[in-house]
Amino acid sequence: MPLSCLSPGPEKRPLEAMLTSTAVVALAEIGDKTQLLAIVLATRFKRPVPIVLGILAATLANHFLAALVGEQAAVFLDGRWFRYLVAASFIVMAGWTLIPDKFDEAEEARPARFGVFVTTLISFFLVEMGDKTQLATIALGARFHSVVQVMLGTTLGMMIANVPAVFLGNALIKRVPLNVVRTAAALLFLAIGLWLLAETAGLM
């Protein structure tokens, strides 16, 4: 089966890559430790605009690298086993999404000399390393073989989740039914994983 079943290519379905990436990350980010970090930064600095810009810059950089890793892995590891691995990663992410995150303020970079924007950029970039939204971006990069669309979609998803958190803070988290959001995100990850399994097995 050709690699195209794993990665339809940006020239064919760029909108699908972007919208899927947006939905996956926007749901997965609700209650995630990076969203909790956004709330902590907003509470500490009370300057939402540089915080939002710092989150945007950090996410673009982090998710560009993550999507690039996923795309390159798909190029160099062209094989049925790799497509099964990507499908399995989405299914694993479905289970991980159901586990609530906790944010340790000790992980956060101290404000010190750097100012709000740079502090947000550095701390957000570091906390996002190894986070489920970053790993989801890698898997999406491998799935769609489209760095720009995946990066834009996942970044948009991060901003959809985090901009309200910066402006509304803990009030947002208290009003959002996190269990419902986590379940929806898990079901979306699971659906993508099962769909890719079916494609790879030649059932679709």
PDB file of C-alpha atoms in Angstrom:
ATOM      1  CA  MET A   1       0.000   0.000   0.000  1.00  0.00           C
ATOM      2  CA  PRO A   2       1.485   3.411  -0.881  1.00  0.00           C
ATOM      3  CA  LEU A   3       2.543   5.957   1.699  1.00  0.00           C
ATOM      4  CA  SER A   4      -0.263   8.179   0.443  1.00  0.00           C
ATOM      5  CA  CYS A   5      -2.716   6.340   2.685  1.00  0.00           C
ATOM      6  CA  LEU A   6      -0.727   7.646   5.643  1.00  0.00           C
ATOM      7  CA  SER A   7       0.033  11.053   4.247  1.00  0.00           C
ATOM      8  CA  PRO A   8      -2.396  12.406   1.667  1.00  0.00           C
ATOM      9  CA  GLY A   9      -0.137  15.337   0.881  1.00  0.00           C
ATOM     10  CA  PRO A  10      -0.702  19.053   1.357  1.00  0.00           C
ATOM     11  CA  GLU A  11      -1.603  19.610  -2.242  1.00  0.00           C
ATOM     12  CA  LYS A  12      -4.547  17.221  -1.964  1.00  0.00           C
ATOM     13  CA  ARG A  13      -6.107  17.840   1.437  1.00  0.00           C
ATOM     14  CA  PRO A  14      -4.500  20.827   3.173  1.00  0.00           C
ATOM     15  CA  LEU A  15      -7.765  21.893   4.791  1.00  0.00           C
ATOM     16  CA  GLU A  16      -8.313  18.451   6.298  1.00  0.00           C
ATOM     17  CA  ALA A  17      -4.799  18.484   7.770  1.00  0.00           C
ATOM     18  CA  MET A  18      -5.286  21.927   9.290  1.00  0.00           C
ATOM     19  CA  LEU A  19      -8.808  21.420  10.632  1.00  0.00           C
ATOM     20  CA  THR A  20      -8.025  17.998  12.097  1.00  0.00           C
ATOM     21  CA  SER A  21      -4.898  19.368  13.756  1.00  0.00           C
ATOM     22  CA  THR A  22      -6.836  22.331  15.160  1.00  0.00           C
ATOM     23  CA  ALA A  23      -9.605  20.172  16.616  1.00  0.00           C
ATOM     24  CA  VAL A  24      -7.263  17.566  18.098  1.00  0.00           C
ATOM     25  CA  VAL A  25      -5.007  20.063  19.865  1.00  0.00           C
ATOM     26  CA  ALA A  26      -7.756  22.478  20.969  1.00  0.00           C
ATOM     27  CA  LEU A  27      -9.528  19.641  22.770  1.00  0.00           C
ATOM     28  CA  ALA A  28      -6.358  18.019  24.123  1.00  0.00           C
ATOM     29  CA  GLU A  29      -5.089  21.351  25.477  1.00  0.00           C
ATOM     30  CA  ILE A  30      -8.108  21.963  27.748  1.00  0.00           C
ATOM     31  CA  GLY A  31      -6.855  21.283  31.285  1.00  0.00           C
ATOM     32  CA  ASP A  32      -3.371  20.474  29.986  1.00  0.00           C
ATOM     33  CA  LYS A  33      -0.340  21.641  31.965  1.00  0.00           C
ATOM     34  CA  THR A  34       0.513  24.273  29.345  1.00  0.00           C
ATOM     35  CA  GLN A  35      -2.962  25.766  29.765  1.00  0.00           C
ATOM     36  CA  LEU A  36      -2.426  25.757  33.524  1.00  0.00           C
ATOM     37  CA  LEU A  37       0.886  27.522  32.920  1.00  0.00           C
ATOM     38  CA  ALA A  38      -0.932  30.162  30.858  1.00  0.00           C
ATOM     39  CA  ILE A  39      -3.265  30.787  33.805  1.00  0.00           C
ATOM     40  CA  VAL A  40      -0.337  31.013  36.251  1.00  0.00           C
ATOM     41  CA  LEU A  41       1.466  33.524  34.023  1.00  0.00           C
ATOM     42  CA  ALA A  42      -1.690  35.598  33.570  1.00  0.00           C
ATOM     43  CA  THR A  43      -2.290  35.662  37.317  1.00  0.00           C
ATOM     44  CA  ARG A  44       1.312  36.592  38.081  1.00  0.00           C
ATOM     45  CA  PHE A  45       1.913  39.264  35.453  1.00  0.00           C
ATOM     46  CA  LYS A  46      -1.593  40.553  34.645  1.00  0.00           C
ATOM     47  CA  ARG A  47      -0.382  41.526  31.152  1.00  0.00           C
ATOM     48  CA  PRO A  48      -2.365  39.345  28.736  1.00  0.00           C
ATOM     49  CA  VAL A  49      -1.083  40.702  25.395  1.00  0.00           C
ATOM     50  CA  PRO A  50       2.646  39.832  25.813  1.00  0.00           C
ATOM     51  CA  ILE A  51       1.631  36.510  27.360  1.00  0.00           C
ATOM     52  CA  VAL A  52      -0.547  35.639  24.352  1.00  0.00           C
ATOM     53  CA  LEU A  53       2.240  36.692  21.955  1.00  0.00           C
ATOM     54  CA  GLY A  54       4.751  34.606  23.915  1.00  0.00           C
ATOM     55  CA  ILE A  55       2.478  31.563  23.734  1.00  0.00           C
ATOM     56  CA  LEU A  56       2.034  32.104  19.982  1.00  0.00           C
ATOM     57  CA  ALA A  57       5.779  32.377  19.319  1.00  0.00           C
ATOM     58  CA  ALA A  58       6.642  29.393  21.524  1.00  0.00           C
ATOM     59  CA  THR A  59       3.949  27.224  19.940  1.00  0.00           C
ATOM     60  CA  LEU A  60       4.929  28.093  16.374  1.00  0.00           C
ATOM     61  CA  ALA A  61       8.564  27.184  17.084  1.00  0.00           C
ATOM     62  CA  ASN A  62       7.808  24.035  19.066  1.00  0.00           C
ATOM     63  CA  HIS A  63       5.139  22.682  16.765  1.00  0.00           C
ATOM     64  CA  PHE A  64       7.075  23.470  13.599  1.00  0.00           C
ATOM     65  CA  LEU A  65       9.863  21.233  14.884  1.00  0.00           C
ATOM     66  CA  ALA A  66       7.383  18.571  16.021  1.00  0.00           C
ATOM     67  CA  ALA A  67       5.504  18.515  12.685  1.00  0.00           C
ATOM     68  CA  LEU A  68       8.824  18.416  10.824  1.00  0.00           C
ATOM     69  CA  VAL A  69       9.963  15.413  12.882  1.00  0.00           C
ATOM     70  CA  GLY A  70       6.706  13.630  12.094  1.00  0.00           C
ATOM     71  CA  GLU A  71       6.867  14.403   8.379  1.00  0.00           C
ATOM     72  CA  GLN A  72      10.504  13.349   8.052  1.00  0.00           C
ATOM     73  CA  ALA A  73       9.847  10.149   9.963  1.00  0.00           C
ATOM     74  CA  ALA A  74       7.065   9.341   7.498  1.00  0.00           C
ATOM     75  CA  VAL A  75       9.439   9.969   4.583  1.00  0.00           C
ATOM     76  CA  PHE A  76      12.312   7.845   5.871  1.00  0.00           C
ATOM     77  CA  LEU A  77      10.254   5.104   7.475  1.00  0.00           C
ATOM     78  CA  ASP A  78       8.002   4.323   4.543  1.00  0.00           C
ATOM     79  CA  GLY A  79       6.429   1.007   5.441  1.00  0.00           C
ATOM     80  CA  ARG A  80       3.273  -0.674   6.675  1.00  0.00           C
ATOM     81  CA  TRP A  81       4.736  -1.204  10.142  1.00  0.00           C
ATOM     82  CA  PHE A  82       5.333   2.544  10.536  1.00  0.00           C
ATOM     83  CA  ARG A  83       1.747   3.331   9.572  1.00  0.00           C
ATOM     84  CA  TYR A  84       0.581   0.869  12.211  1.00  0.00           C
ATOM     85  CA  LEU A  85       2.899   2.589  14.698  1.00  0.00           C
ATOM     86  CA  VAL A  86       1.403   6.007  13.926  1.00  0.00           C
ATOM     87  CA  ALA A  87      -2.118   4.590  14.282  1.00  0.00           C
ATOM     88  CA  ALA A  88      -1.166   3.010  17.614  1.00  0.00           C
ATOM     89  CA  SER A  89       0.258   6.336  18.797  1.00  0.00           C
ATOM     90  CA  PHE A  90      -3.117   8.020  18.291  1.00  0.00           C
ATOM     91  CA  ILE A  91      -4.826   5.244  20.262  1.00  0.00           C
ATOM     92  CA  VAL A  92      -2.284   5.598  23.100  1.00  0.00           C
ATOM     93  CA  MET A  93      -2.842   9.365  23.059  1.00  0.00           C
ATOM     94  CA  ALA A  94      -6.565   8.707  23.502  1.00  0.00           C
ATOM     95  CA  GLY A  95      -5.855   6.973  26.815  1.00  0.00           C
ATOM     96  CA  TRP A  96      -3.322   9.603  27.919  1.00  0.00           C
ATOM     97  CA  THR A  97      -5.799  12.401  27.247  1.00  0.00           C
ATOM     98  CA  LEU A  98      -8.158  10.985  29.883  1.00  0.00           C
ATOM     99  CA  ILE A  99      -5.508  11.463  32.599  1.00  0.00           C
ATOM    100  CA  PRO A 100      -5.737  14.930  34.225  1.00  0.00           C
ATOM    101  CA  ASP A 101      -2.562  17.018  34.132  1.00  0.00           C
ATOM    102  CA  LYS A 102      -0.992  18.715  37.126  1.00  0.00           C
ATOM    103  CA  PHE A 103       1.232  21.736  36.791  1.00  0.00           C
ATOM    104  CA  ASP A 104       4.147  22.206  39.162  1.00  0.00           C
ATOM    105  CA  GLU A 105       5.073  25.880  39.406  1.00  0.00           C
ATOM    106  CA  ALA A 106       8.646  24.798  40.101  1.00  0.00           C
ATOM    107  CA  GLU A 107       8.835  23.803  36.424  1.00  0.00           C
ATOM    108  CA  GLU A 108       8.071  27.349  35.347  1.00  0.00           C
ATOM    109  CA  ALA A 109      10.921  29.659  34.380  1.00  0.00           C
ATOM    110  CA  ARG A 110      11.269  32.484  36.897  1.00  0.00           C
ATOM    111  CA  PRO A 111      10.383  35.951  35.604  1.00  0.00           C
ATOM    112  CA  ALA A 112      13.609  37.649  36.787  1.00  0.00           C
ATOM    113  CA  ARG A 113      15.256  39.806  34.133  1.00  0.00           C
ATOM    114  CA  PHE A 114      13.593  38.680  30.932  1.00  0.00           C
ATOM    115  CA  GLY A 115      10.245  40.430  30.854  1.00  0.00           C
ATOM    116  CA  VAL A 116       6.785  38.964  30.332  1.00  0.00           C
ATOM    117  CA  PHE A 117       7.070  38.033  26.639  1.00  0.00           C
ATOM    118  CA  VAL A 118      10.438  36.261  26.877  1.00  0.00           C
ATOM    119  CA  THR A 119       9.531  34.540  30.146  1.00  0.00           C
ATOM    120  CA  THR A 120       6.321  33.243  28.567  1.00  0.00           C
ATOM    121  CA  LEU A 121       8.104  32.150  25.380  1.00  0.00           C
ATOM    122  CA  ILE A 122      10.846  30.238  27.225  1.00  0.00           C
ATOM    123  CA  SER A 123       8.653  28.661  29.895  1.00  0.00           C
ATOM    124  CA  PHE A 124       5.898  27.689  27.435  1.00  0.00           C
ATOM    125  CA  PHE A 125       8.394  26.196  24.965  1.00  0.00           C
ATOM    126  CA  LEU A 126      10.079  24.128  27.702  1.00  0.00           C
ATOM    127  CA  VAL A 127       6.878  22.925  29.367  1.00  0.00           C
ATOM    128  CA  GLU A 128       5.490  21.902  25.966  1.00  0.00           C
ATOM    129  CA  MET A 129       8.483  19.590  25.372  1.00  0.00           C
ATOM    130  CA  GLY A 130       7.270  16.009  25.684  1.00  0.00           C
ATOM    131  CA  ASP A 131       3.708  17.177  26.367  1.00  0.00           C
ATOM    132  CA  LYS A 132       0.821  15.312  24.781  1.00  0.00           C
ATOM    133  CA  THR A 133       0.024  18.189  22.423  1.00  0.00           C
ATOM    134  CA  GLN A 134       3.606  18.162  21.125  1.00  0.00           C
ATOM    135  CA  LEU A 135       3.521  14.386  20.650  1.00  0.00           C
ATOM    136  CA  ALA A 136       0.149  14.717  18.946  1.00  0.00           C
ATOM    137  CA  THR A 137       1.722  17.242  16.562  1.00  0.00           C
ATOM    138  CA  ILE A 138       4.463  14.740  15.698  1.00  0.00           C
ATOM    139  CA  ALA A 139       1.842  12.084  14.990  1.00  0.00           C
ATOM    140  CA  LEU A 140      -0.220  14.524  12.916  1.00  0.00           C
ATOM    141  CA  GLY A 141       2.889  15.490  10.933  1.00  0.00           C
ATOM    142  CA  ALA A 142       3.418  11.814  10.144  1.00  0.00           C
ATOM    143  CA  ARG A 143      -0.256  11.291   9.344  1.00  0.00           C
ATOM    144  CA  PHE A 144      -0.626  14.210   6.942  1.00  0.00           C
ATOM    145  CA  HIS A 145       2.957  14.671   5.743  1.00  0.00           C
ATOM    146  CA  SER A 146       2.340  18.412   5.838  1.00  0.00           C
ATOM    147  CA  VAL A 147       4.478  20.543   8.142  1.00  0.00           C
ATOM    148  CA  VAL A 148       2.925  23.957   7.471  1.00  0.00           C
ATOM    149  CA  GLN A 149      -0.735  22.912   7.638  1.00  0.00           C
ATOM    150  CA  VAL A 150      -0.192  20.809  10.755  1.00  0.00           C
ATOM    151  CA  MET A 151       1.836  23.541  12.463  1.00  0.00           C
ATOM    152  CA  LEU A 152      -0.802  26.168  11.655  1.00  0.00           C
ATOM    153  CA  GLY A 153      -3.625  23.886  12.770  1.00  0.00           C
ATOM    154  CA  THR A 154      -2.031  22.839  16.053  1.00  0.00           C
ATOM    155  CA  THR A 155      -0.981  26.419  16.801  1.00  0.00           C
ATOM    156  CA  LEU A 156      -4.524  27.621  16.150  1.00  0.00           C
ATOM    157  CA  GLY A 157      -5.804  24.890  18.452  1.00  0.00           C
ATOM    158  CA  MET A 158      -3.389  25.983  21.192  1.00  0.00           C
ATOM    159  CA  MET A 159      -4.488  29.598  20.855  1.00  0.00           C
ATOM    160  CA  ILE A 160      -8.189  28.666  20.904  1.00  0.00           C
ATOM    161  CA  ALA A 161      -7.613  26.912  24.234  1.00  0.00           C
ATOM    162  CA  ASN A 162      -5.120  29.309  25.796  1.00  0.00           C
ATOM    163  CA  VAL A 163      -6.207  32.834  24.843  1.00  0.00           C
ATOM    164  CA  PRO A 164      -9.464  32.545  26.849  1.00  0.00           C
ATOM    165  CA  ALA A 165      -7.443  31.002  29.703  1.00  0.00           C
ATOM    166  CA  VAL A 166      -5.122  34.018  29.762  1.00  0.00           C
ATOM    167  CA  PHE A 167      -8.011  36.491  29.888  1.00  0.00           C
ATOM    168  CA  LEU A 168     -10.436  34.533  32.067  1.00  0.00           C
ATOM    169  CA  GLY A 169      -8.009  32.528  34.191  1.00  0.00           C
ATOM    170  CA  ASN A 170      -9.264  29.971  36.695  1.00  0.00           C
ATOM    171  CA  ALA A 171     -12.870  31.020  36.089  1.00  0.00           C
ATOM    172  CA  LEU A 172     -12.683  29.323  32.673  1.00  0.00           C
ATOM    173  CA  ILE A 173     -11.361  26.047  34.066  1.00  0.00           C
ATOM    174  CA  LYS A 174     -14.043  26.007  36.758  1.00  0.00           C
ATOM    175  CA  ARG A 175     -16.840  26.459  34.213  1.00  0.00           C
ATOM    176  CA  VAL A 176     -15.607  24.060  31.533  1.00  0.00           C
ATOM    177  CA  PRO A 177     -16.635  20.404  32.098  1.00  0.00           C
ATOM    178  CA  LEU A 178     -13.106  19.000  31.841  1.00  0.00           C
ATOM    179  CA  ASN A 179     -14.210  15.365  31.924  1.00  0.00           C
ATOM    180  CA  VAL A 180     -16.462  15.951  28.919  1.00  0.00           C
ATOM    181  CA  VAL A 181     -13.694  17.759  27.019  1.00  0.00           C
ATOM    182  CA  ARG A 182     -11.128  15.056  27.818  1.00  0.00           C
ATOM    183  CA  THR A 183     -13.563  12.369  26.689  1.00  0.00           C
ATOM    184  CA  ALA A 184     -14.242  14.215  23.423  1.00  0.00           C
ATOM    185  CA  ALA A 185     -10.506  14.607  22.793  1.00  0.00           C
ATOM    186  CA  ALA A 186      -9.887  10.943  23.582  1.00  0.00           C
ATOM    187  CA  LEU A 187     -12.644   9.858  21.202  1.00  0.00           C
ATOM    188  CA  LEU A 188     -11.173  12.041  18.452  1.00  0.00           C
ATOM    189  CA  PHE A 189      -7.700  10.539  18.946  1.00  0.00           C
ATOM    190  CA  LEU A 190      -9.226   7.064  18.993  1.00  0.00           C
ATOM    191  CA  ALA A 191     -11.219   7.704  15.819  1.00  0.00           C
ATOM    192  CA  ILE A 192      -8.114   8.893  13.955  1.00  0.00           C
ATOM    193  CA  GLY A 193      -6.129   5.887  15.166  1.00  0.00           C
ATOM    194  CA  LEU A 194      -8.814   3.380  14.170  1.00  0.00           C
ATOM    195  CA  TRP A 195      -9.322   5.086  10.800  1.00  0.00           C
ATOM    196  CA  LEU A 196      -5.600   4.884  10.074  1.00  0.00           C
ATOM    197  CA  LEU A 197      -5.526   1.234  11.168  1.00  0.00           C
ATOM    198  CA  ALA A 198      -8.369   0.465   8.778  1.00  0.00           C
ATOM    199  CA  GLU A 199      -6.626   2.359   5.930  1.00  0.00           C
ATOM    200  CA  THR A 200      -3.355   0.542   6.523  1.00  0.00           C
ATOM    201  CA  ALA A 201      -5.068  -2.848   6.672  1.00  0.00           C
ATOM    202  CA  GLY A 202      -6.785  -2.076   3.348  1.00  0.00           C
ATOM    203  CA  LEU A 203     -10.264  -2.012   4.844  1.00  0.00           C
ATOM    204  CA  MET A 204     -11.010   1.558   3.701  1.00  0.00           C
TER     205      MET A 204
END
